[in-house]
Coordinates of C-alpha atoms in Angstrom, one line a residue:
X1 CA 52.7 -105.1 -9.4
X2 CA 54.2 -102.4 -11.1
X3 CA 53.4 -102.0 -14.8
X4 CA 56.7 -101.6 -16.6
X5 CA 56.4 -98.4 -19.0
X6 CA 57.8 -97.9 -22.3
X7 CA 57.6 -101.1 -24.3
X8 CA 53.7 -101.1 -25.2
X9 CA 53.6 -103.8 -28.1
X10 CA 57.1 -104.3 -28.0
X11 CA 58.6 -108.1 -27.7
X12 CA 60.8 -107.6 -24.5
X13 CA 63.0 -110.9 -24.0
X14 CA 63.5 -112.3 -20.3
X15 CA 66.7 -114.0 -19.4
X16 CA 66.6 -115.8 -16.0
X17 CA 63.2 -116.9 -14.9
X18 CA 63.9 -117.1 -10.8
X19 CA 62.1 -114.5 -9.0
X20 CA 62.8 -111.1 -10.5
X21 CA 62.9 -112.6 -14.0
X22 CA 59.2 -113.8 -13.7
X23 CA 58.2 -110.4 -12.3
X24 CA 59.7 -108.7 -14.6
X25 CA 57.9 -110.9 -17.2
X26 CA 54.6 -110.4 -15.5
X27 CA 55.1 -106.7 -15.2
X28 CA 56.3 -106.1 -18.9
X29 CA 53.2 -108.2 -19.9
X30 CA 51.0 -106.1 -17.5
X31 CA 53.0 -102.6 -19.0
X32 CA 51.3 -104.1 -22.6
X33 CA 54.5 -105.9 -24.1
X34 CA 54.9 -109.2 -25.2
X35 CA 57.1 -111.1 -22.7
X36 CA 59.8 -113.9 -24.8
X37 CA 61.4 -116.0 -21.9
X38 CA 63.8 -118.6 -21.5
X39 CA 66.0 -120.1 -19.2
X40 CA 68.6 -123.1 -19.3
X41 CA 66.9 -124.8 -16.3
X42 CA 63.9 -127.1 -18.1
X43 CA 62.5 -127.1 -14.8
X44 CA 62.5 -122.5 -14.9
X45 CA 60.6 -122.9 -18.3
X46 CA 58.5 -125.4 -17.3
X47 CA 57.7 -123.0 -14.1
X48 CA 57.1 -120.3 -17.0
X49 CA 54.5 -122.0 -18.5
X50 CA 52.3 -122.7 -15.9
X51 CA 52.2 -118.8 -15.2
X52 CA 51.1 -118.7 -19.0
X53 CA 54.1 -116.8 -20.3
X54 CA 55.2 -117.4 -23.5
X55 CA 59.0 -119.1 -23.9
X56 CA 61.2 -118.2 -26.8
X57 CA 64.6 -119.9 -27.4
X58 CA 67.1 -117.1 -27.0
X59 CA 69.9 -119.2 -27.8
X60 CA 68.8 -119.3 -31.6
X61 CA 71.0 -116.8 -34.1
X62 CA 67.3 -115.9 -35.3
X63 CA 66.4 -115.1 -31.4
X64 CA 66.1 -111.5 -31.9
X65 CA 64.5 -110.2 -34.3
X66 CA 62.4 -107.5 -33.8
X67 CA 63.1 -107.3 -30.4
X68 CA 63.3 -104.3 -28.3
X69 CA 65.3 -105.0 -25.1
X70 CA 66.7 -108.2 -22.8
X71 CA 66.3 -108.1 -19.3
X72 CA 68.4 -110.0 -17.6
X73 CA 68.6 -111.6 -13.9
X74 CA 71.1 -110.4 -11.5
X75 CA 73.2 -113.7 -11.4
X76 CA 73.7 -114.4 -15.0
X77 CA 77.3 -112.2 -15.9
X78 CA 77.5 -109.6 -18.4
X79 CA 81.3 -108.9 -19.2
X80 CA 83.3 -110.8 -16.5
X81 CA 84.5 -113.3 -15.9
X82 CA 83.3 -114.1 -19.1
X83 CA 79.7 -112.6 -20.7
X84 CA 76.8 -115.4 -20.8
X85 CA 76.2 -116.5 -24.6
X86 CA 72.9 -115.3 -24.3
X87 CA 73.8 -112.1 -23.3
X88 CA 76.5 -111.2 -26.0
X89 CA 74.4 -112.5 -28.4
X90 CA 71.7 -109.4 -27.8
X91 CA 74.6 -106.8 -27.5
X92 CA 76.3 -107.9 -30.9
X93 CA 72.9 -107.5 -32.3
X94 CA 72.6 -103.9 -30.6
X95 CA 69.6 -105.0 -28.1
X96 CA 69.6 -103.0 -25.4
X97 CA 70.5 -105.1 -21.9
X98 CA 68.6 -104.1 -18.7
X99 CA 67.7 -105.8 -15.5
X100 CA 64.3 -105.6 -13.4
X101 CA 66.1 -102.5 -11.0
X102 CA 66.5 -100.3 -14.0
X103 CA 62.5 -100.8 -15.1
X104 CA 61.1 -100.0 -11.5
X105 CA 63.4 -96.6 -11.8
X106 CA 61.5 -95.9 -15.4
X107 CA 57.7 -97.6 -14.4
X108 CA 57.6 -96.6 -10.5
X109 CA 56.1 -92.9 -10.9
X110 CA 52.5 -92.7 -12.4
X111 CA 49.1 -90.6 -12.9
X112 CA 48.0 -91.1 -9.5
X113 CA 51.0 -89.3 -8.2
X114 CA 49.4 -86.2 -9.3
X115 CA 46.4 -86.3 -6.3
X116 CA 48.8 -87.6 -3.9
X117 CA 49.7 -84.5 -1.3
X118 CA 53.3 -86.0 -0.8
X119 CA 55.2 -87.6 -3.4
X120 CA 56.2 -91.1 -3.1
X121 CA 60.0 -91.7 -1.9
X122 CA 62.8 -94.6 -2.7
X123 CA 65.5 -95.0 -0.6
X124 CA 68.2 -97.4 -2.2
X125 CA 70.8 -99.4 0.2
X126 CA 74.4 -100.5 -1.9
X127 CA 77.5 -101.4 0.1
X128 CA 79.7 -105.0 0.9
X129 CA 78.1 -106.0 4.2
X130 CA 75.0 -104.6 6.1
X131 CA 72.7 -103.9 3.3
X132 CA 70.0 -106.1 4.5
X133 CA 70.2 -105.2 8.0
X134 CA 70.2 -101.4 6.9
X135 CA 67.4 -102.2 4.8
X136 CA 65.4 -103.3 7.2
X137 CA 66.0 -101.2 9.7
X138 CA 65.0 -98.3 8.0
X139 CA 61.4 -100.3 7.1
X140 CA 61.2 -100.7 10.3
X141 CA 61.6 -97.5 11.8
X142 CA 59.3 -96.2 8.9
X143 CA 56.8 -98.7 10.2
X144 CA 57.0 -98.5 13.5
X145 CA 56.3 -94.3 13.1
X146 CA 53.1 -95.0 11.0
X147 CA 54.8 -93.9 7.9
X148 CA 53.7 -96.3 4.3
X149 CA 56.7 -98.4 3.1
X150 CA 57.4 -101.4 1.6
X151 CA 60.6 -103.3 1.3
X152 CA 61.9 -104.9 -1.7
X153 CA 64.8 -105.7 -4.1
X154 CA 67.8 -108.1 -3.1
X155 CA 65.8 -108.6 0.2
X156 CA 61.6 -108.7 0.4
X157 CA 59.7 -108.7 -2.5
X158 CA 61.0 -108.0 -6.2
X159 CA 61.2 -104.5 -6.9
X160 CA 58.4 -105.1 -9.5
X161 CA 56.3 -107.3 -7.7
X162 CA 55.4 -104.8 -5.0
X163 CA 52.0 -102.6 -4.8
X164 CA 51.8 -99.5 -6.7
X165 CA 52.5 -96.5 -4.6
X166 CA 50.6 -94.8 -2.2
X167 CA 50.4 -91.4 -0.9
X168 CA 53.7 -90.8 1.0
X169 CA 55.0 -93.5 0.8
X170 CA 58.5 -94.8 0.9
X171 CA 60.2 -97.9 -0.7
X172 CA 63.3 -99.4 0.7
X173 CA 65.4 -100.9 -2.0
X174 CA 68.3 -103.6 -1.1
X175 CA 70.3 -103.4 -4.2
X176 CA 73.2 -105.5 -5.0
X177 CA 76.3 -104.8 -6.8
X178 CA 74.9 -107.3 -9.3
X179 CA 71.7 -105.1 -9.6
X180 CA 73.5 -101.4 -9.5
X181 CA 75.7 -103.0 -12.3
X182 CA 73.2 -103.4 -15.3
X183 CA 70.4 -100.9 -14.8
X184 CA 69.8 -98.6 -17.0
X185 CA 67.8 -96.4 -14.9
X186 CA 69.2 -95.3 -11.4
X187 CA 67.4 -92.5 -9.9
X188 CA 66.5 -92.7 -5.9
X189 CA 65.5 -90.1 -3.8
X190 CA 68.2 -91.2 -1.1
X191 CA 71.3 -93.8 -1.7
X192 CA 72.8 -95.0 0.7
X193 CA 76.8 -96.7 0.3
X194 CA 77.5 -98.5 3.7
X195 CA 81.2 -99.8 3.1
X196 CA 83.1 -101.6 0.7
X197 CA 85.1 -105.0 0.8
X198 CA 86.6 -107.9 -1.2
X199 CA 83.9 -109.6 -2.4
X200 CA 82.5 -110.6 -6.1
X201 CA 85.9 -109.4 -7.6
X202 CA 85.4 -112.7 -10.4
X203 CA 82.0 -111.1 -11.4
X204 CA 83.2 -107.6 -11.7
X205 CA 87.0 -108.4 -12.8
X206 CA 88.6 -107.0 -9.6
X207 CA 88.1 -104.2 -7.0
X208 CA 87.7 -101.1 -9.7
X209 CA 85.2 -102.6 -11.4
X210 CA 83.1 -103.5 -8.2
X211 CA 83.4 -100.4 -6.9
X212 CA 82.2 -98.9 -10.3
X213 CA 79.2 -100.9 -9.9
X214 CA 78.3 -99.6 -6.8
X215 CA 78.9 -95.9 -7.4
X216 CA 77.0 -96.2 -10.6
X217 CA 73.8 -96.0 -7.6
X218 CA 75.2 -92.5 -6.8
X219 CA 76.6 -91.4 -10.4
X220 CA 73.5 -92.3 -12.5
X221 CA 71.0 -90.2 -11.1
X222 CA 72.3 -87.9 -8.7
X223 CA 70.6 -88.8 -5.5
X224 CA 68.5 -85.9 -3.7
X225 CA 70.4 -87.1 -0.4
X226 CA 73.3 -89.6 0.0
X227 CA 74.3 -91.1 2.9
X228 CA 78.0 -92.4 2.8
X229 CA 80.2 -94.7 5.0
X230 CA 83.6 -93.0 5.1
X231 CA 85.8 -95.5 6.5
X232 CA 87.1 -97.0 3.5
X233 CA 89.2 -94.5 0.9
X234 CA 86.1 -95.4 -1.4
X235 CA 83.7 -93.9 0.8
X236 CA 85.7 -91.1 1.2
X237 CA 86.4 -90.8 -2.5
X238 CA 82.5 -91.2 -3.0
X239 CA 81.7 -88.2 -0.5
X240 CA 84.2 -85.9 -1.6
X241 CA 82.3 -86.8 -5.3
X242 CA 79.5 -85.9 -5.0
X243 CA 79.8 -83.2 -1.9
X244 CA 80.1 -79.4 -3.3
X245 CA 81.9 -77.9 -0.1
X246 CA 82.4 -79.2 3.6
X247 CA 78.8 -77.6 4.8
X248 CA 77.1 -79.5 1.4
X249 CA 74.3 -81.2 3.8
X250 CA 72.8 -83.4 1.2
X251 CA 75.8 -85.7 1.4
X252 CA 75.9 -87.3 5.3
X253 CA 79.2 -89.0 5.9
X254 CA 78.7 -91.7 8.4
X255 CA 81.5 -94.0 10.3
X256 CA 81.8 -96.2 13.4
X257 CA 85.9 -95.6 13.0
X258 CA 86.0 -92.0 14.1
X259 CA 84.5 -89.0 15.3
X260 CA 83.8 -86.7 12.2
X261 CA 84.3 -83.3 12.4
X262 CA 83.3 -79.9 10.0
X263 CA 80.1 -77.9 9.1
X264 CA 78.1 -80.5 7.1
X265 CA 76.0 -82.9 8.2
X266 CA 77.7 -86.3 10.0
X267 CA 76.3 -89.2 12.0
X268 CA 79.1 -91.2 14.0
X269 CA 79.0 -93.9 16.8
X270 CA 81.9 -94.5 19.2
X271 CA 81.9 -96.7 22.1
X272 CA 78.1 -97.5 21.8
X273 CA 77.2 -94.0 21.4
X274 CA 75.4 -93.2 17.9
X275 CA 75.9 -88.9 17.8
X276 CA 74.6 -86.7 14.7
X277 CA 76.4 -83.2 14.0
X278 CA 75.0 -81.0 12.4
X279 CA 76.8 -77.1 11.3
X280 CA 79.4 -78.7 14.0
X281 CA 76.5 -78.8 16.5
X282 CA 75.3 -81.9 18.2
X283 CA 71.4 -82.3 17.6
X284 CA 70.5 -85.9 18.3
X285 CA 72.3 -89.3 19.9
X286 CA 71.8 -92.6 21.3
X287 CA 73.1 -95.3 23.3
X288 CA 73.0 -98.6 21.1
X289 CA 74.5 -100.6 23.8
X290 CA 71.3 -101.5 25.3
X291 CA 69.4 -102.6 21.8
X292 CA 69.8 -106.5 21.3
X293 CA 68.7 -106.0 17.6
X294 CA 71.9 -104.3 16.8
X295 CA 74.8 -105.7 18.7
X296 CA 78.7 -104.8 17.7
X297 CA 80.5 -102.4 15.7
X298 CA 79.1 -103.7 12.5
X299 CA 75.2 -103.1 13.5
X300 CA 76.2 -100.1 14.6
X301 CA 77.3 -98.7 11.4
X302 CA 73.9 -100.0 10.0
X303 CA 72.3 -97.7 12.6
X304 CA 74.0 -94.5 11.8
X305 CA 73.1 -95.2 8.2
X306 CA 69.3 -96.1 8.9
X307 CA 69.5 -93.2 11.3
X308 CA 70.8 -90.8 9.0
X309 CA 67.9 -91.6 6.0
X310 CA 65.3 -91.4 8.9
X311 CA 66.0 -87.7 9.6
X312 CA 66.6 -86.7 6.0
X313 CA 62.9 -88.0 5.8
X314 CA 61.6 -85.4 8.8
X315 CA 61.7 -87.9 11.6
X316 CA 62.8 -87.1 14.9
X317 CA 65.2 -88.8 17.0
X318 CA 63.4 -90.0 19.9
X319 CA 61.0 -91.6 17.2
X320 CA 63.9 -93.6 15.5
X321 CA 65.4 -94.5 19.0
X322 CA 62.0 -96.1 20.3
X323 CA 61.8 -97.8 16.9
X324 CA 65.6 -99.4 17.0
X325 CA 64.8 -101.0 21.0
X326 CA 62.0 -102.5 19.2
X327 CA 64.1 -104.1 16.0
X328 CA 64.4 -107.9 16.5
X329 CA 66.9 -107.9 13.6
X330 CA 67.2 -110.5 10.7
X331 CA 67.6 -114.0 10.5
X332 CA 71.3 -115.1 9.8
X333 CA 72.6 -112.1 11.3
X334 CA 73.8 -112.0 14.4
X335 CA 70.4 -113.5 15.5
X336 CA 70.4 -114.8 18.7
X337 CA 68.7 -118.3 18.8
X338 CA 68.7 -119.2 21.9
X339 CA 70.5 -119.4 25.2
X340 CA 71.1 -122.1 27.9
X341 CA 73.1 -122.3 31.2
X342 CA 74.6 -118.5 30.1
X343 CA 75.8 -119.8 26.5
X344 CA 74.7 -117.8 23.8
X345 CA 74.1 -119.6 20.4
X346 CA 74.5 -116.8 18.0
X347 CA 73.5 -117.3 13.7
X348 CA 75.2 -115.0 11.6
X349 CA 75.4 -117.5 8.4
X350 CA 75.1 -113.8 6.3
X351 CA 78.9 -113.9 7.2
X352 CA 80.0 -115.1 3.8
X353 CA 83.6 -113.2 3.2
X354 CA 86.3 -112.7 5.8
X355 CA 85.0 -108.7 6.6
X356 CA 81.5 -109.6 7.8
X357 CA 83.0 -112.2 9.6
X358 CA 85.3 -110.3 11.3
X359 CA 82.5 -108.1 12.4
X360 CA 81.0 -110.7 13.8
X361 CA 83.8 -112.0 15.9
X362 CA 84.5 -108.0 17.0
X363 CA 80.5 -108.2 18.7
X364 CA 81.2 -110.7 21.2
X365 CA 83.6 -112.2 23.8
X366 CA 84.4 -115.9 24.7
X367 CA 83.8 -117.1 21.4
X368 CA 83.3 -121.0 19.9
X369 CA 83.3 -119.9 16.6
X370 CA 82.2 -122.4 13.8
X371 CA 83.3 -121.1 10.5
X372 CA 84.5 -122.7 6.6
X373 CA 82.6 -123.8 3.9
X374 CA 83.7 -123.0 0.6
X375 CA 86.4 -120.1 1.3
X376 CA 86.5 -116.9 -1.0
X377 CA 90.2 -115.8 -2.7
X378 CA 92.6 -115.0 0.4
X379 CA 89.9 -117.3 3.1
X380 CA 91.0 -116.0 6.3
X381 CA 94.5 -114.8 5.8
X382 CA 93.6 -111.2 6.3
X383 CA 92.3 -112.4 10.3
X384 CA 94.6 -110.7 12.8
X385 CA 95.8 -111.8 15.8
X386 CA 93.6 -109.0 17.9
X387 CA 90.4 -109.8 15.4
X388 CA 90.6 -113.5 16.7
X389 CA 91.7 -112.8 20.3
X390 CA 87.9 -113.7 21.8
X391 CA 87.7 -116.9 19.8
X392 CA 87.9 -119.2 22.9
X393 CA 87.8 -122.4 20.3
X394 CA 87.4 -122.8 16.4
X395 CA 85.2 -125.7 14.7
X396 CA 85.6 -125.6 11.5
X397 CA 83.4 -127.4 8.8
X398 CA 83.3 -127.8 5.1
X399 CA 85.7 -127.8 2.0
X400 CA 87.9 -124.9 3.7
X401 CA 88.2 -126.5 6.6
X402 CA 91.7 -127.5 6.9
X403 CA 92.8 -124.5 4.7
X404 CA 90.8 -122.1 7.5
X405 CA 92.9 -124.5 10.3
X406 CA 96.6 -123.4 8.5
X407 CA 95.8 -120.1 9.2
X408 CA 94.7 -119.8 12.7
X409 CA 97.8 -119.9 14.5
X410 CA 97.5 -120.5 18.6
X411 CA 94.0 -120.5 18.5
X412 CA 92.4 -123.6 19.6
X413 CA 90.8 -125.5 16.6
X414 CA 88.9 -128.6 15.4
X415 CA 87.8 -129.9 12.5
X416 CA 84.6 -131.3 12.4
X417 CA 83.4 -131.7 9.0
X418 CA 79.8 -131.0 9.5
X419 CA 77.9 -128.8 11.1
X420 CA 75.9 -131.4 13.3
X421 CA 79.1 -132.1 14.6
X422 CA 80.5 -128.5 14.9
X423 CA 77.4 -127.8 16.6
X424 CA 77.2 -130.2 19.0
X425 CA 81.1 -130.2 19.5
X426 CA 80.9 -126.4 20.6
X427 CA 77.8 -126.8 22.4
X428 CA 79.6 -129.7 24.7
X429 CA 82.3 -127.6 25.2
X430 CA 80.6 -124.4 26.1
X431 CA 80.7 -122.6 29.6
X432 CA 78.7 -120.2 31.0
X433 CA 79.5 -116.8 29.2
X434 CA 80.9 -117.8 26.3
X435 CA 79.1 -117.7 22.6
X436 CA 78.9 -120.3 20.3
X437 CA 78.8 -118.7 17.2
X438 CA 78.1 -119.2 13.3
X439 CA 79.7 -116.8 11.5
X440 CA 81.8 -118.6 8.6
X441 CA 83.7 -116.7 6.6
X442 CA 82.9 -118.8 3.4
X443 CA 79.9 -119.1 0.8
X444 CA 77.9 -122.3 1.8
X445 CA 77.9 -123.9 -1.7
X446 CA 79.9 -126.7 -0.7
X447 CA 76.9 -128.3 1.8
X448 CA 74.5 -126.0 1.3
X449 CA 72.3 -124.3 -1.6
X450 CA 72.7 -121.1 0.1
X451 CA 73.3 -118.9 3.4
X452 CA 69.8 -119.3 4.1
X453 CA 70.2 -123.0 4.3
X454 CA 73.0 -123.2 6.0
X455 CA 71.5 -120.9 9.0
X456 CA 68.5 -122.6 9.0
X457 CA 70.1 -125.8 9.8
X458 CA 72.6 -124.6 13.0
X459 CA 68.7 -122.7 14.2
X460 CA 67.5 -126.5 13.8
X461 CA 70.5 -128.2 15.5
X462 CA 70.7 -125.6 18.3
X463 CA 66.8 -125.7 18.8
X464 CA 67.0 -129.7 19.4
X465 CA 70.6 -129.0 21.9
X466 CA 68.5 -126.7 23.7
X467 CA 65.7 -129.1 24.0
X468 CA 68.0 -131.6 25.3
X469 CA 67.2 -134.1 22.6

């Protein structure tokens, strides 16, 4: 746990009590302040109790009095579409409003950082799609060369509920748009930004103000290094920010799109070929075409970006090749389940707006595609003809369904409902060579309490077609 600094026997109210409200409750308790928490869920509160913390009605106009701060939970909305109650409440009564990201920026460092002979690192991953895959790949590398790390944030443990540093060590932090958007404290030694696409535009009130919350990552602190993915005129915006001249090397522009050119400091893959440039010098490459972990264009920009954090923290290429052979990635994208008869059954639930799906689709050939669930604004109209030109057959399942069926054109399609069916629809219809794959373009709230869910049950029907029961 890290203690949170800064509010010694100060009442500190806790809005949200999932899993980074009660660590941040723990942690402010731990830090020496007195923890007030609440949440509209009885069942939360009642959760909250039986970890001993104290609960406090924040919903009452005498609520906050005397108190020093509310931290909030990344899914309860601040200013759009609408702020919670809760939440305007504290700002019209001028309490300061953080979240659990911006008290590990202000509690990580401590006393024992002084003996250590190399100071602890945190290396912080925003972007659309590819966060968690980056995330972890970078862990992993850091792992697999002997190097302390621990993951944590929007993926692993809560940024406050992991172990107080140790001597070089580095932390990997997944943040979300949601996270980036509230902290008050935003200072990593390396941020990453991997892309940006539609997505959360309700919560942020439309593409400027998402993008605002993810540059706040790079704005707030100022980075030591950043790593940025130019293929979007954000990314390039966001270099061209932060960059002091076109040989600034602690800004690494990174893209899958296009070779990149000039005297900084670029890592690029094309055709399978990951290449980094340095001074307009090659000095390191390799072939990703042969790593399962990472397949398609989409993994491939996660590897440049965990590539490009690797070497700014000294290691060599050879070492972060060996490391990526040996990445299994991450359940509910692109994991491979299983295979039978030479049909692959792919999971990549993750897929949750039209961008990572097309991804998805770009990564493999002869394609049964399941997809729907509850569409996002625009659902599949922005699919081209060339993006869905290896989907051999659609099944599509959930509310969007016949909304996703509108807008498919030639393409062979069925709807199905469910995904037992879709499932074992595709998996009849398979031939050797093709992919049946999950990948749906839609959030999963419809028929599922999240992405998670939803991939865990196609692992769980494909596991019992592949066992022939």
């Amino acid at each position: 746990m890290i203690p949170v600094k800064g509010y010694e026997g100060q009442k500190v109210a806790v809005l949200g009590l999932g899993r980074s409200g009660l660590a941040a409750a723990h942690a402010l308790e731990a830090g020496g302040a007195d923890a007030l928490c609440w949440d509209d869920s009885a069942e939360a509160r009642d959760r909250a109790e039986g970890q001993a913390l104290i609960l406090h009605d924040l919903s009452k106009p005498s609520a906050w009095q005397d108190v020093a701060a509310l931290i909030v939970s990344p899914g309860i909305p601040h200013l759009y579409p609408e702020p919670n109650k809760i939440i305007a409440a504290a700002m019209e009564a001028g309490v300061p409003v953080d979240n659990d990201i911006g008290l590990f920026f202000r509690s990580f460092a401590d006393e024992d950082w002084d003996s250590f002979d190399v100071s602890p690192k945190v290396v912080a991953i925003t972007g659309s799609n590819g966060k968690s895959t980056t995330s972890a790949l970078i862990h992993h590398v850091l792992q697999q060369s002997g190097r302390p790390t621990q993951l944590a944030g929007n993926i692993g443990r809560g940024v406050l509920d992991i172990d107080r540093a140790h001597d070089g060590e580095v932390v990997v932090l997944e943040l979300s748009s949601y996270q980036t958007d509230l902290a008050r404290a935003l200072t990593p030694d390396v941020a990453v930004f991997t892309n940006l696409s539609r997505d959360h535009l309700d919560r942020h009130g439309g593409m400027g103000g998402y993008f605002a919350a993810k540059r706040r990552l790079f704005a707030e602190g100022g980075p030591d290094r950043a790593v940025i993915g130019v293929d979007e005129a954000e990314g390039v915006y966001l270099a061209g920010q932060l960059s002091e001249g076109p040989s600034d090397d602690r800004v690494i522009r990174i893209s899958v799109d296009r070779k990149l050119s000039g005297p900084g400091w670029q890592v690029f893959a094309r055709k399978g070929f990951l290449s980094e440039y340095r001074k307009g010098r090659q000095v390191g490459s390799i072939d990703l075409r042969k790593i399962k972990g990472l397949p398609g264009t989409h993994n491939h920009q996660n590897a440049c970006a965990a590539y490009a954090v690797c070497r700014t923290l000294g290691l060599a290429p050879k070492q972060i090749e060996t490391a990526f052979h040996a990445f299994k990635g991450l359940p509910h994208r692109s994991q491979l389940v299983g295979e039978r008869d030479g049909v692959a059954f792919v999971n990549d639930s993750k897929a949750t707006n039209v961008d990572s799906a097309r991804a998805a689709l770009s990564a493999f050939k002869n394609i049964r595609w399941i997809a729907g669930g509850l569409g996002k604004d625009g659902g599949i109209e922005s699919l081209t003809a060339d993006d869905l030109s290896g989907v051999t057959k659609a099944y599509l399942i959930g509310h969007s369904a016949r909304e996703f069926a509108l807008r498919l054109g030639d393409v062979p399609h069925e709807i199905c409902e469910t995904m037992g069916q879709a499932v074992a629809r595709a998996a009849e219809d398979a031939q050797s060579g093709d992919t049946v794959l999950l990948a749906p373009a839609a959030a999963s709230f419809d028929q599922y309490p999240d992405f998670e869910k939803r991939g865990e049950d196609f692992t769980r029907l494909v596991a019992s077609v592949l066992s022939g029961n």
